[in-house]
Amino acid sequence: MSAPATAHADPDLAMVAGEASGDLLAALLLQGARSRWPGLRAHGIGGLSMQEQGFAAQWPADRLAVHGYSLEVLRRVAGLLRIRRQLGNQLLDQRPDVFIGVDAPDFNLGLERRLRTGGIPTVHFVCPSIWAWRPERVETIRAAADHVLCLFPFEPALLASHGIAASFVGHPLATRIPLHTDALIARASLQLEPDAPVLALLPGSRGKEIDYLLPRFLQAVQLLQQQMPELQCILPAVPSQVLRVEAMLQEQHMQGRVRLLQGHSHLALQACDVTLIASGTATLEAALFKKPMVISYAMHPWSYRLMRRKQLQPWVGLPNILLREAVVPELLQDAATPAALAGAVLHWLRASAVRSPEWQQLMARFTSLHESLQADTSTLAANAIESVLLR
């Protein structure tokens, strides 16, 4: 077993992050941890952003990406369980100072419980949304995590009421994204016309999300450009999905009407007037960029029925959940028709063009939300991790 960590030791961190959003959050955590412990070792499952911070990835983060509950997921369960078992065996043998599971609760919480039972301290970064759906998960969290790092201010008190140690560390994106950004600078960087409206399409980073949403988004664009021919459309895609997106653009004959970007989702959000966006972390990013949005989501009908049964909130989009009000529209599943999506986007494009009172109120709400999520995440996360190391 490794020597006990001290405030001055460089710890051995085992980490698992799944998908693009988890990779980004984990990279920001690693950046702060390395400023405190320059010689730390970090290894496990992660993506390119983590690797840029010196992380040694045994498996890539996108191996953990799943979508829904149907057969599309069941086909991958055996492989995911095999990876989790192999990694767990390895970590129980190597004895890292702490294990940090970043999001991906279906994968990480089970692994954390096994490691914690085996005497390895565990931290879970990003509180599962027990306030939004699946409240029964609180028992799983209590058994799995020595400490939870929370992105939202109300979560530590909720977890404490269930006997779970937790800290609010701020949302790293609220610090990384400036309170005020300049759309014209982003448009110049992307070589967009400065005075013509811009719509950013963000159909998600998972293959199945793109399969279900992007065709509807592209059909909505066709309708929008009939009414607003000057509309510029940009579509940032994660590298692993570029070929899939290119094929869909070709199928819909939209290559010249929608500009495909390899990555650069933040630049796209900074540049746009409005975004048509999949429910998920990206909706919070859009709110932090102060962009009106139309939130959408679609999946296999069976998966959708199961998720609806477990949903506790009347909204699915993070801006609406955090502000406790439907400040932006949500068009889900059968309601996400191209015509409905186009109509909702057109409303915000027109409101943005004239800076209507509705648009101004939304900007004020998003600014207040942004300020509430800002904190010194690197320092607070390092403090929490150190408290676990010193137990």
XYZ file of C-alpha atoms in Angstrom, residues 18-268:
251
model
C -16.475 9.610 -19.607
C -17.466 11.616 -22.691
C -16.339 15.057 -23.797
C -17.911 16.988 -20.910
C -16.332 14.764 -18.255
C -12.961 14.973 -19.985
C -13.123 18.769 -19.876
C -14.137 18.878 -16.204
C -11.437 16.384 -15.244
C -8.805 18.361 -17.152
C -9.718 21.510 -15.242
C -9.502 19.583 -11.960
C -6.114 18.158 -12.964
C -4.829 21.609 -13.845
C -5.593 22.827 -10.328
C -4.313 19.681 -8.642
C -1.029 19.862 -10.534
C -0.502 23.456 -9.409
C -0.604 22.153 -5.822
C 1.206 18.878 -6.446
C 3.517 19.394 -9.455
C 4.767 15.818 -9.366
C 1.408 14.075 -9.096
C 0.726 10.990 -11.184
C -2.700 10.667 -12.832
C -3.902 7.653 -14.788
C -7.000 5.626 -15.712
C -9.677 6.438 -18.300
C -9.765 9.877 -19.881
C -9.753 11.964 -23.011
C -7.527 14.342 -24.922
C -8.051 17.317 -22.598
C -6.903 15.233 -19.626
C -3.929 13.899 -21.577
C -2.854 17.475 -22.256
C -2.531 17.781 -18.462
C -0.184 14.787 -18.310
C -2.869 12.135 -17.761
C -1.984 8.557 -18.788
C -5.110 7.085 -20.422
C -5.386 3.322 -20.460
C -8.749 3.597 -22.258
C -10.216 6.661 -24.005
C -13.091 8.536 -22.372
C -15.486 7.943 -25.271
C -15.500 4.194 -24.542
C -17.934 5.016 -21.710
C -20.411 6.995 -23.836
C -23.888 5.408 -23.832
C -27.357 6.650 -24.695
C -30.643 5.540 -23.094
C -31.717 2.104 -21.916
C -32.610 0.097 -25.009
C -30.772 -2.610 -26.927
C -28.341 -0.012 -28.239
C -26.898 0.144 -24.686
C -27.333 -3.500 -23.720
C -25.029 -4.517 -26.546
C -22.229 -2.566 -24.889
C -22.802 -3.570 -21.279
C -20.544 -6.611 -21.348
C -17.632 -4.593 -22.691
C -18.114 -1.801 -20.152
C -18.326 -4.283 -17.273
C -15.152 -5.969 -18.494
C -13.285 -2.653 -18.573
C -14.560 -1.751 -15.099
C -13.542 -5.141 -13.703
C -10.058 -4.971 -15.262
C -9.478 -1.418 -14.041
C -10.746 -2.282 -10.562
C -8.395 -5.270 -10.322
C -5.515 -3.128 -11.465
C -6.205 -0.308 -9.004
C -6.680 -2.661 -6.051
C -3.242 -4.023 -6.885
C -1.571 -0.642 -7.523
C -3.173 1.131 -4.527
C -3.426 4.761 -5.710
C -3.720 7.420 -2.994
C -7.220 8.330 -4.131
C -9.646 7.465 -6.895
C -11.595 10.305 -8.522
C -14.611 9.371 -10.608
C -15.672 12.241 -12.849
C -19.338 12.079 -13.781
C -20.260 8.809 -15.655
C -22.134 7.641 -12.512
C -23.367 4.362 -14.008
C -19.751 3.323 -14.500
C -17.984 5.165 -11.692
C -20.188 4.637 -8.659
C -19.913 0.842 -8.868
C -16.158 1.077 -9.304
C -15.885 3.556 -6.432
C -17.825 1.271 -4.117
C -15.504 -1.634 -4.884
C -12.377 0.471 -4.384
C -13.675 2.077 -1.200
C -14.501 -1.347 0.231
C -10.931 -2.300 -0.649
C -9.543 0.604 1.386
C -8.886 3.147 -1.380
C -10.329 6.624 -0.666
C -12.812 7.790 -3.291
C -14.000 11.161 -4.554
C -16.865 11.649 -6.977
C -16.758 14.838 -9.058
C -20.188 16.006 -10.232
C -23.074 15.094 -7.984
C -25.512 12.828 -9.833
C -28.742 14.701 -10.465
C -30.689 13.092 -7.630
C -32.682 16.354 -7.438
C -33.822 15.877 -11.045
C -34.356 12.139 -11.407
C -33.449 8.759 -9.875
C -33.480 9.893 -6.214
C -32.796 6.289 -5.158
C -29.208 6.867 -6.272
C -28.447 8.633 -2.991
C -27.907 5.239 -1.323
C -25.454 4.270 -4.035
C -23.560 7.540 -3.628
C -23.344 7.089 0.156
C -21.804 3.630 -0.272
C -19.435 4.705 -3.042
C -17.945 8.110 -2.262
C -15.933 9.414 0.688
C -16.495 12.913 -0.671
C -18.516 14.486 -3.479
C -17.404 17.595 -5.358
C -20.503 19.553 -6.343
C -20.958 21.952 -9.227
C -24.074 23.652 -7.896
C -24.426 25.557 -4.601
C -27.527 23.757 -3.315
C -26.119 20.230 -3.636
C -23.838 19.912 -0.525
C -26.723 20.570 1.883
C -28.869 18.035 0.044
C -26.137 15.402 0.281
C -25.378 16.276 3.917
C -29.011 15.544 4.787
C -28.278 11.995 3.635
C -25.003 11.718 5.543
C -22.707 12.288 2.559
C -19.681 14.607 2.824
C -19.641 17.114 -0.007
C -18.193 20.468 -1.069
C -19.349 23.114 -3.523
C -16.363 23.796 -5.754
C -18.091 26.028 -8.273
C -18.652 25.085 -11.851
C -15.296 25.183 -13.667
C -17.029 26.350 -16.817
C -18.329 29.449 -15.009
C -14.742 30.531 -14.450
C -13.397 29.371 -17.781
C -16.110 31.184 -19.744
C -15.832 34.966 -19.213
C -18.820 36.799 -17.802
C -18.910 38.879 -20.982
C -17.746 37.740 -24.421
C -17.526 39.419 -27.821
C -19.470 37.716 -30.605
C -17.746 39.779 -33.297
C -14.310 38.486 -32.302
C -15.559 34.904 -32.550
C -17.216 35.580 -35.897
C -14.007 37.026 -37.275
C -12.120 33.943 -36.074
C -14.631 31.700 -37.850
C -14.730 33.943 -40.940
C -18.453 34.618 -40.550
C -20.257 37.710 -41.763
C -20.335 40.097 -38.800
C -23.806 41.523 -39.413
C -25.783 38.456 -40.543
C -27.518 36.293 -37.902
C -25.769 33.131 -36.735
C -27.352 29.900 -35.485
C -25.198 27.283 -33.739
C -26.361 23.659 -33.979
C -25.229 21.437 -31.110
C -26.902 18.021 -31.494
C -24.793 16.317 -28.815
C -21.490 14.462 -28.709
C -22.803 10.882 -28.709
C -23.455 8.974 -31.882
C -27.037 8.096 -31.011
C -27.830 11.659 -29.991
C -26.641 12.837 -33.375
C -28.619 10.103 -35.147
C -31.852 11.118 -33.437
C -31.449 14.893 -33.392
C -29.323 16.111 -36.279
C -31.758 15.197 -39.086
C -34.466 17.205 -37.312
C -32.079 20.105 -36.754
C -31.079 20.166 -40.420
C -34.690 20.064 -41.573
C -35.403 22.964 -39.206
C -32.522 24.885 -40.799
C -34.044 24.353 -44.229
C -37.274 25.949 -43.001
C -35.423 28.800 -41.288
C -33.310 29.665 -44.306
C -36.452 29.897 -46.418
C -37.624 32.722 -44.162
C -34.189 34.126 -43.353
C -31.861 33.461 -46.324
C -29.025 35.398 -44.728
C -28.927 33.016 -41.722
C -25.472 31.561 -41.126
C -25.406 28.108 -39.523
C -22.418 26.506 -37.808
C -22.172 22.996 -36.410
C -19.271 22.130 -34.079
C -18.638 18.371 -33.904
C -16.354 16.440 -31.577
C -13.550 14.774 -33.567
C -14.934 11.256 -33.109
C -18.249 12.269 -34.729
C -17.040 14.379 -37.668
C -17.452 11.623 -40.265
C -20.951 10.798 -39.014
C -21.971 14.460 -39.183
C -20.431 14.933 -42.627
C -22.424 11.975 -43.932
C -25.671 13.426 -42.580
C -24.952 16.817 -44.120
C -24.459 15.104 -47.459
C -27.640 13.045 -47.104
C -29.639 16.203 -46.392
C -27.825 18.208 -49.137
C -26.779 20.752 -46.516
C -22.992 20.930 -47.036
C -23.065 24.495 -48.307
C -25.787 25.653 -45.955
C -24.339 24.490 -42.636
C -20.666 25.022 -41.816
C -19.099 22.048 -40.045
C -16.474 22.817 -37.403
C -14.084 20.254 -35.941
C -14.485 21.051 -32.273
C -14.662 24.757 -31.327
C -18.046 24.455 -29.595
C -17.225 27.388 -27.302
C -16.195 29.540 -30.238
C -19.461 28.624 -31.966
